[in-house]
Coordinates of C-alpha atoms in Angstrom, one line a residue:
Chain A
X1375 CA 0.1 0.0 0.0
X1376 CA 1.0 3.8 -0.3
X1377 CA 3.4 5.1 2.2
X1378 CA 3.9 8.8 3.0
X1379 CA 7.2 9.8 4.5
X1380 CA 7.3 13.6 5.8
X1381 CA 10.0 15.7 7.1
X1382 CA 11.1 17.4 9.2
X1383 CA 8.8 16.5 11.9
X1384 CA 9.5 19.9 13.7
X1385 CA 10.0 23.5 12.1
X1386 CA 10.5 26.5 13.8
X1387 CA 11.3 29.9 11.5
X1388 CA 11.6 33.3 12.4
X1389 CA 8.7 35.6 11.3
X1390 CA 8.7 36.6 7.7
X1391 CA 11.1 33.8 6.7
X1392 CA 10.1 30.8 4.5
X1393 CA 9.5 27.1 5.8
X1394 CA 9.7 24.3 3.4
X1395 CA 8.3 20.8 4.1
X1396 CA 9.2 17.9 2.2
X1397 CA 7.3 14.3 1.3
X1398 CA 8.1 11.3 -0.6
X1399 CA 5.7 8.5 -1.6
X1400 CA 6.0 5.1 -2.3
X1401 CA 2.9 4.2 -4.9
X1402 CA 3.6 5.5 -8.5
X1403 CA -0.3 5.5 -8.9
X1404 CA -0.9 8.1 -6.4
X1405 CA -2.3 11.2 -8.5
X1406 CA -3.6 13.5 -6.0
X1407 CA -1.4 15.4 -3.3
X1408 CA -3.3 17.4 -0.5
X1409 CA -1.7 19.6 2.3
X1410 CA -3.5 20.3 5.2
X1411 CA -3.1 22.2 8.1
X1412 CA -4.4 21.2 11.7
X1413 CA -4.9 23.2 14.7
X1414 CA -4.6 21.9 18.0
X1415 CA -8.0 19.9 18.8
X1416 CA -9.3 20.7 15.5
X1417 CA -10.1 18.9 12.1
X1418 CA -7.2 19.6 9.4
X1419 CA -8.0 21.9 7.0
X1420 CA -7.1 21.9 3.4
X1421 CA -4.6 24.9 2.5
X1422 CA -3.5 23.9 -1.0
X1423 CA -3.5 20.5 -3.2
X1424 CA -2.0 19.6 -6.7
X1425 CA -2.7 16.7 -9.3
X1426 CA -0.2 14.8 -11.1
X1427 CA -0.2 16.4 -14.1
X1428 CA 0.7 20.0 -12.8
X1429 CA 4.4 20.6 -11.3
X1430 CA 3.8 23.5 -9.4
X1431 CA 0.6 25.4 -7.9
X1432 CA 0.7 28.7 -5.8
X1433 CA -1.9 30.6 -3.7
X1434 CA -0.6 33.6 -2.2
X1435 CA 2.1 32.7 0.3
X1436 CA 1.8 29.0 -0.2
X1437 CA 3.1 26.8 -3.0
X1438 CA 3.3 23.2 -3.7
X1439 CA 5.9 21.5 -6.1
X1440 CA 5.4 17.9 -7.1
X1441 CA 8.4 15.8 -8.9
X1442 CA 6.8 12.6 -10.1
X1443 CA 9.7 11.0 -11.6
X1444 CA 11.4 11.1 -7.8
X1445 CA 7.9 10.8 -6.1
X1446 CA 8.8 14.1 -3.9
X1447 CA 6.4 16.8 -3.3
X1448 CA 7.2 20.0 -1.0
X1449 CA 5.2 22.5 0.7
X1450 CA 6.7 26.1 0.6
X1451 CA 5.3 29.2 2.8
X1452 CA 6.7 32.3 2.2
X1453 CA 6.7 35.5 4.6
X1454 CA 5.6 33.3 7.6
X1455 CA 3.3 34.9 10.3
X1456 CA 2.6 33.5 13.9
X1457 CA -0.7 32.6 13.1
X1458 CA 1.0 30.0 10.6
X1459 CA 1.9 28.0 13.4
X1460 CA 0.3 24.6 13.6
X1461 CA 0.9 20.9 12.2
X1462 CA 1.4 20.3 8.6
X1463 CA 0.3 17.2 6.9
X1464 CA 1.0 15.7 3.4
X1465 CA -1.3 13.3 2.0
X1466 CA -1.3 11.3 -1.1
X1467 CA -4.0 9.6 -2.6
X1468 CA -4.6 7.0 -5.7
X1469 CA -8.3 7.9 -6.6
X1470 CA -11.5 7.4 -4.9
X1471 CA -9.5 9.9 -2.3
X1472 CA -8.4 6.9 -0.3
X1473 CA -5.8 9.0 1.3
X1474 CA -2.8 8.2 3.5
X1475 CA -1.1 10.7 5.6
X1476 CA 2.3 12.1 6.4
X1477 CA 3.3 11.9 9.9
X1478 CA 3.0 15.4 10.4
X1479 CA 5.3 18.8 10.9
X1480 CA 4.8 20.6 13.6
X1481 CA 5.7 24.7 12.5
X1482 CA 6.6 27.4 15.1
X1483 CA 6.6 30.9 13.5
X1484 CA 8.6 33.0 16.4
X1485 CA 7.5 36.5 16.5
Chain B
X169 CA -16.3 24.6 0.4
X170 CA -18.3 20.7 1.3
X171 CA -19.6 20.9 5.1
X172 CA -19.0 17.5 6.9
X173 CA -20.5 17.5 10.3
X174 CA -19.7 14.6 13.2
X175 CA -21.4 14.4 16.2
X176 CA -20.4 14.0 19.2
X177 CA -17.8 16.6 19.8
X178 CA -16.6 14.6 22.8
X179 CA -17.9 11.8 24.6
X180 CA -16.7 10.1 28.0
X181 CA -18.0 6.4 28.5
X182 CA -17.1 3.5 31.0
X183 CA -15.0 0.7 29.7
X184 CA -17.4 -1.9 28.3
X185 CA -19.9 0.3 26.7
X186 CA -20.6 1.1 23.3
X187 CA -20.4 4.6 21.6
X188 CA -21.8 5.7 18.5
X189 CA -20.3 8.4 16.7
X190 CA -22.2 10.0 13.5
X191 CA -20.8 11.7 10.2
X192 CA -22.8 13.7 8.1
X193 CA -22.4 15.5 4.7
X194 CA -24.6 18.1 4.7
X195 CA -24.7 19.8 1.3
X196 CA -23.7 16.7 -0.7
X197 CA -23.7 13.4 -1.4
X198 CA -21.1 11.3 -0.4
X199 CA -21.0 7.5 -1.9
X200 CA -17.9 7.0 0.4
X201 CA -16.6 8.1 3.7
X202 CA -13.4 7.4 5.3
X203 CA -12.5 7.1 9.1
X204 CA -9.5 8.2 10.6
X205 CA -8.0 7.9 14.2
X206 CA -5.7 10.2 15.7
X207 CA -3.3 9.9 18.9
X208 CA -2.0 12.9 20.2
X209 CA 0.8 14.4 18.5
X210 CA 0.5 11.7 15.7
X211 CA -0.5 11.6 12.5
X212 CA -4.3 10.3 10.9
X213 CA -4.0 6.8 10.4
X214 CA -6.9 5.7 8.3
X215 CA -9.1 3.1 9.6
X216 CA -11.7 2.2 7.4
X217 CA -13.3 3.1 3.8
X218 CA -17.3 3.2 4.5
X219 CA -19.4 2.2 1.2
X220 CA -22.9 3.4 0.6
X221 CA -25.1 0.4 0.6
X222 CA -22.2 -2.1 1.2
X223 CA -19.8 -3.3 3.7
X224 CA -17.1 -1.4 4.8
X225 CA -13.4 -1.9 3.9
X226 CA -11.1 -2.2 7.1
X227 CA -7.3 -1.3 6.9
X228 CA -4.7 -3.8 8.3
X229 CA -5.1 -4.3 12.0
X230 CA -8.4 -2.5 12.4
X231 CA -10.9 -5.0 14.1
X232 CA -14.0 -4.8 12.1
X233 CA -16.0 -6.4 15.1
X234 CA -14.8 -3.9 17.4
X235 CA -15.2 -0.8 15.1
X236 CA -18.7 -1.3 13.4
X237 CA -19.2 1.1 10.3
X238 CA -22.6 1.7 8.7
X239 CA -23.2 3.7 5.7
X240 CA -27.0 3.2 5.4
X241 CA -27.5 6.7 3.2
X242 CA -25.8 9.1 0.9
X243 CA -25.2 11.6 3.6
X244 CA -24.4 9.4 6.9
X245 CA -21.9 6.9 8.2
X246 CA -21.7 5.9 11.7
X247 CA -18.7 4.4 13.6
X248 CA -19.8 2.3 16.7
X249 CA -16.9 1.7 18.9
X250 CA -18.1 -1.6 20.7
X251 CA -17.2 -2.7 24.5
X252 CA -14.9 0.2 24.4
X253 CA -11.9 0.3 26.6
X254 CA -9.2 2.5 27.9
X255 CA -7.0 1.9 25.0
X256 CA -9.7 3.0 22.4
X257 CA -9.5 6.9 23.8
X258 CA -8.7 8.8 20.7
X259 CA -9.3 11.3 18.4
X260 CA -11.6 10.0 15.9
X261 CA -12.4 11.7 12.5
X262 CA -14.2 11.0 9.2
X263 CA -14.1 12.7 5.8
X264 CA -16.1 12.5 2.9
X265 CA -15.2 13.5 -1.0
X266 CA -17.0 16.8 -2.1
X267 CA -16.2 18.3 -5.2
X268 CA -13.2 16.2 -6.1
X269 CA -11.6 17.3 -2.6
X270 CA -11.5 15.7 0.7
X271 CA -13.4 17.6 3.6
X272 CA -13.3 16.4 7.2
X273 CA -15.4 16.3 9.9
X274 CA -15.0 18.2 13.2
X275 CA -13.7 15.2 14.8
X276 CA -14.8 13.1 18.2
X277 CA -12.7 13.4 21.0
X278 CA -13.6 9.7 22.8
X279 CA -12.3 9.0 26.8
X280 CA -12.7 5.4 28.0
X281 CA -12.7 5.5 32.0

């Protein structure tokens, strides 16, 4: 089955700096890669996603890149703000939206 | 975006009792819903895929007789934790497909005493 690895597990940045979180997946059939932000005790919120026919997608301060050959995808947050502090999960899906999650990255943005 | 409602938000029960958790898609129909379990500071682990009108598909290591799933309509899936024990205490969260994206319910914090 699908396996998603995520790094780093913890990331601390200064406000205004960029943050990068990287994930790899194992199933070459995966074709949908969402990223979720989860605050303590709350549901995961979809922040951006990318499909396998696209290499990069950007939404304001957030961007995601996908390298299907290497089975890598990454989340980039620019101009980080304290409210960006949360746990971020990458995920991979092979369709039917059975989605497997990475272990999560705890992001701290220091003011 | 699509709305997924989950109830209850939290439940405390005695060991040996059963607990039912409901997951509803409010503004769309979901032939497939998913149930996840999340321990503190850990990731979301897929427990099972709930299919409307048919049996659920369980992930390896998940006891189907302990975690009963029913998906009787296109907008409702239920998860029943039977004979709950303290080790079943966790955050349970459902999800459903809406507009080709996966949306999550608000989660249920289960504490078994």
